Coordinates of C-alpha atoms in Angstrom, one line a residue:
M1 CA -42.6 8.6 -3.2
K2 CA -41.0 5.2 -3.7
I3 CA -37.9 6.3 -1.7
F4 CA -40.1 7.6 1.1
E5 CA -42.0 4.3 1.2
F6 CA -38.7 2.4 1.2
L7 CA -37.4 4.4 4.1
K8 CA -40.6 4.1 6.0
K9 CA -40.6 0.3 5.5
N10 CA -37.0 -0.1 6.6
Y11 CA -36.4 2.6 9.2
K12 CA -36.1 0.1 12.0
L13 CA -33.5 -1.9 10.0
Y14 CA -31.6 1.4 9.3
L15 CA -31.5 2.1 13.1
I16 CA -30.2 -1.4 13.8
N17 CA -27.7 -1.1 10.9
S18 CA -26.5 2.2 12.3
V19 CA -25.6 0.5 15.6
L20 CA -23.9 -2.3 13.7
A21 CA -21.9 0.2 11.6
V22 CA -20.6 1.8 14.8
L23 CA -19.7 -1.7 16.1
I24 CA -17.8 -2.4 12.9
Y25 CA -15.7 0.7 13.5
Y26 CA -14.9 -0.1 17.2
T27 CA -14.2 -3.8 16.7
S28 CA -11.8 -2.9 13.8
K29 CA -9.9 -0.8 16.3
I30 CA -9.2 -3.8 18.6
Y31 CA -6.4 -4.5 16.1
D32 CA -4.4 -1.5 17.3
L33 CA -4.6 -2.9 20.9
T34 CA -3.3 -6.4 20.0
N35 CA -0.7 -5.5 17.4
H36 CA 2.4 -6.0 19.5
A37 CA 4.7 -8.7 20.7
T38 CA 3.6 -11.1 23.4
S39 CA 5.4 -13.5 25.6
C40 CA 5.2 -16.1 22.9
V41 CA 5.5 -15.0 19.2
H42 CA 5.3 -17.5 16.4
V43 CA 7.0 -17.2 13.0
L44 CA 5.2 -19.1 10.2
L45 CA 7.7 -18.4 7.5
T46 CA 8.4 -21.4 5.3
P47 CA 11.0 -22.1 2.5
L48 CA 8.2 -21.4 0.0
D49 CA 7.7 -17.9 1.5
K50 CA 11.3 -17.1 0.8
L51 CA 10.7 -17.7 -2.9
V52 CA 8.1 -14.9 -3.0
P53 CA 9.6 -11.7 -4.4
F54 CA 9.3 -8.3 -2.9
I55 CA 7.3 -6.1 -5.4
P56 CA 6.7 -2.7 -3.9
Q57 CA 4.4 -1.6 -6.8
F58 CA 1.7 -3.7 -5.1
I59 CA 1.4 -1.1 -2.5
I60 CA -1.2 0.6 -4.8
I61 CA -3.4 -2.4 -4.7
Y62 CA -2.8 -3.0 -0.9
N63 CA -3.8 0.6 -0.1
S64 CA -7.1 0.3 -2.1
L65 CA -8.6 -2.0 0.6
E66 CA -10.1 0.6 2.9
P67 CA -11.8 2.7 0.2
I68 CA -13.4 -0.3 -1.4
I69 CA -14.6 -1.5 2.0
Y70 CA -16.1 1.9 2.8
I71 CA -17.8 2.1 -0.6
T72 CA -19.2 -1.4 -0.3
L73 CA -20.5 -0.9 3.2
L74 CA -22.1 2.4 2.3
F75 CA -23.7 1.0 -0.8
F76 CA -25.4 -1.9 1.0
F77 CA -26.3 0.3 4.0
L78 CA -28.2 2.7 1.8
F79 CA -29.7 0.5 -0.9
H80 CA -29.8 -3.0 0.6
P81 CA -30.3 -2.8 4.4
R82 CA -31.4 -6.4 4.7
I83 CA -28.1 -7.5 3.2
F84 CA -26.0 -5.0 5.2
T85 CA -27.1 -6.6 8.5
P86 CA -25.4 -10.0 8.0
L87 CA -22.5 -8.3 6.2
A88 CA -21.9 -6.1 9.2
I89 CA -22.2 -9.0 11.6
S90 CA -19.7 -10.9 9.5
F91 CA -17.2 -8.0 9.7
I92 CA -17.7 -7.8 13.5
S93 CA -17.3 -11.6 13.9
L94 CA -14.2 -11.6 11.7
F95 CA -12.6 -8.8 13.7
L96 CA -13.4 -10.6 17.0
V97 CA -12.3 -14.0 15.9
S98 CA -9.0 -12.7 14.4
N99 CA -8.1 -10.6 17.4
F100 CA -8.8 -13.6 19.7
V101 CA -6.3 -15.6 17.6
Y102 CA -3.8 -12.7 17.8
V103 CA -4.0 -12.7 21.6
V104 CA -3.6 -16.5 22.1
F105 CA -1.3 -17.2 19.0
Q106 CA 0.6 -14.0 18.1
T107 CA 2.6 -14.2 14.9
Y108 CA 5.5 -12.1 13.4
V109 CA 6.5 -11.7 9.8
P110 CA 10.2 -10.7 9.0
R111 CA 10.3 -7.7 6.7
P112 CA 12.9 -6.7 4.1
N113 CA 15.4 -4.0 5.0
I114 CA 14.3 -1.1 2.9
T115 CA 15.0 2.6 3.2
Y116 CA 13.1 5.8 2.3
G117 CA 14.2 7.5 -0.9
A118 CA 14.6 4.7 -3.3
N119 CA 11.4 5.4 -5.3
Y120 CA 7.8 6.3 -4.8
F121 CA 6.6 2.7 -4.3
V122 CA 9.3 1.8 -1.8
N123 CA 8.6 5.1 0.0
Q124 CA 5.0 4.1 0.4
V125 CA 6.0 0.6 1.7
V126 CA 8.3 2.3 4.2
K127 CA 5.3 4.4 5.4
L128 CA 3.2 1.2 5.7
Y129 CA 5.9 -0.6 7.7
S130 CA 6.2 2.4 10.1
S131 CA 2.5 2.6 10.7
D132 CA 1.8 -1.1 11.1
N133 CA 3.8 -3.4 13.4
P134 CA 4.8 -6.8 12.0
Y135 CA 2.4 -8.7 14.2
N136 CA -1.2 -9.7 14.0
C137 CA -0.5 -11.7 10.9
F138 CA -2.4 -15.0 11.2
P139 CA -5.1 -14.8 10.0
S140 CA -4.7 -11.9 7.6
L141 CA -7.4 -9.3 8.0
H142 CA -6.4 -7.8 4.7
C143 CA -7.2 -11.1 3.0
G144 CA -10.3 -11.7 5.2
T145 CA -11.9 -8.3 4.6
A146 CA -11.2 -8.4 0.9
A147 CA -12.8 -11.8 0.6
L148 CA -15.8 -10.6 2.7
V149 CA -16.3 -7.6 0.4
S150 CA -16.1 -9.8 -2.7
S151 CA -18.6 -12.3 -1.3
V152 CA -21.4 -9.9 -0.6
W153 CA -21.6 -8.7 -4.2
F154 CA -22.6 -12.2 -5.2
V155 CA -25.8 -12.1 -3.1
K156 CA -27.8 -10.3 -5.9
K157 CA -27.7 -11.6 -9.4
K158 CA -27.8 -8.2 -11.0
Y159 CA -24.4 -7.4 -9.4
R160 CA -22.7 -10.5 -10.8
I161 CA -20.3 -8.5 -13.1
I162 CA -19.3 -6.3 -10.2
A163 CA -18.9 -9.4 -8.1
Y164 CA -16.4 -10.9 -10.5
L165 CA -14.4 -7.7 -10.8
I166 CA -14.3 -7.3 -7.1
S167 CA -13.2 -11.0 -6.8
I168 CA -10.2 -10.3 -9.1
W169 CA -9.4 -7.2 -7.0
A170 CA -9.6 -9.4 -3.8
I171 CA -7.2 -11.9 -5.3
L172 CA -4.8 -9.0 -6.1
I173 CA -5.2 -7.8 -2.5
I174 CA -4.2 -11.2 -1.3
L175 CA -1.2 -11.3 -3.6
S176 CA -0.2 -7.8 -2.4
T177 CA 0.1 -9.1 1.2
Q178 CA 2.6 -11.6 -0.1
F179 CA 4.6 -9.3 -2.4
L180 CA 4.9 -6.6 0.2
K181 CA 6.1 -9.1 2.8
Q182 CA 3.2 -8.1 5.1
H183 CA 2.1 -11.7 5.5
V184 CA 3.3 -15.2 4.8
I185 CA 1.4 -17.8 2.8
A186 CA -0.2 -19.4 5.9
D187 CA -1.9 -16.0 6.8
I188 CA -4.1 -16.2 3.7
I189 CA -6.4 -18.5 5.7
G190 CA -8.1 -15.2 6.6
A191 CA -9.9 -15.3 3.3
P192 CA -11.6 -18.7 3.6
L193 CA -12.3 -17.8 7.3
A194 CA -14.2 -14.7 6.2
I195 CA -16.1 -16.5 3.5
G196 CA -17.1 -19.2 6.0
I197 CA -18.3 -16.6 8.5
F198 CA -20.3 -14.8 5.8
L199 CA -21.9 -18.1 4.6
I200 CA -23.1 -18.8 8.1
F201 CA -24.9 -15.5 8.3
Y202 CA -26.0 -15.8 4.7
N203 CA -28.0 -18.9 5.7
V204 CA -29.1 -17.5 9.1
F205 CA -30.6 -14.4 7.4
N206 CA -31.9 -16.4 4.4
L207 CA -30.2 -14.2 1.9
E208 CA -31.0 -16.5 -1.0
Q209 CA -34.3 -14.6 -1.1
E210 CA -32.4 -11.5 -2.2
Y211 CA -31.0 -13.2 -5.3

């Protein structure tokens, strides 16, 4: 009965969120359209970036991003539709802002010369490189979406332990972008960008009431 009452009370919000979920999917696909060289490509590599080692084992962490995003979105869609709305708008905004930057300020990250067959981890990195062009680097959407996922878990006090664990995971995601040579240090700005976007909608939707 409580579930029925909850659904009856929030059915309009579920309809809105369903539309937003579709928009998350389609705005995320803009990345594929912008991930190529343009007439002016910038390289933000610094001497400090050259000191960062290549650690292929971090591919395991790197590849965990999408499953954690899907789990988080599904959880808040089902159980906290009022929180899902600003979360979804934050994802959409992050995708739109990032891809706008890619169009007007395209960047490129030099990658190490590795070959398939060395070991499992290197093989997975080779697959990553073959499926993702070395453009669309600044700001990093891997860093941004990981930060966004970790931020939303802090909205409700009862999920605080999960929030801290997800935050540690998000930091590892950010490190993985560096150790796999997918991004340079400057690209990490995607994380504070995402947090800033979420805080805007956190206040707009008055989410402190959800605490």
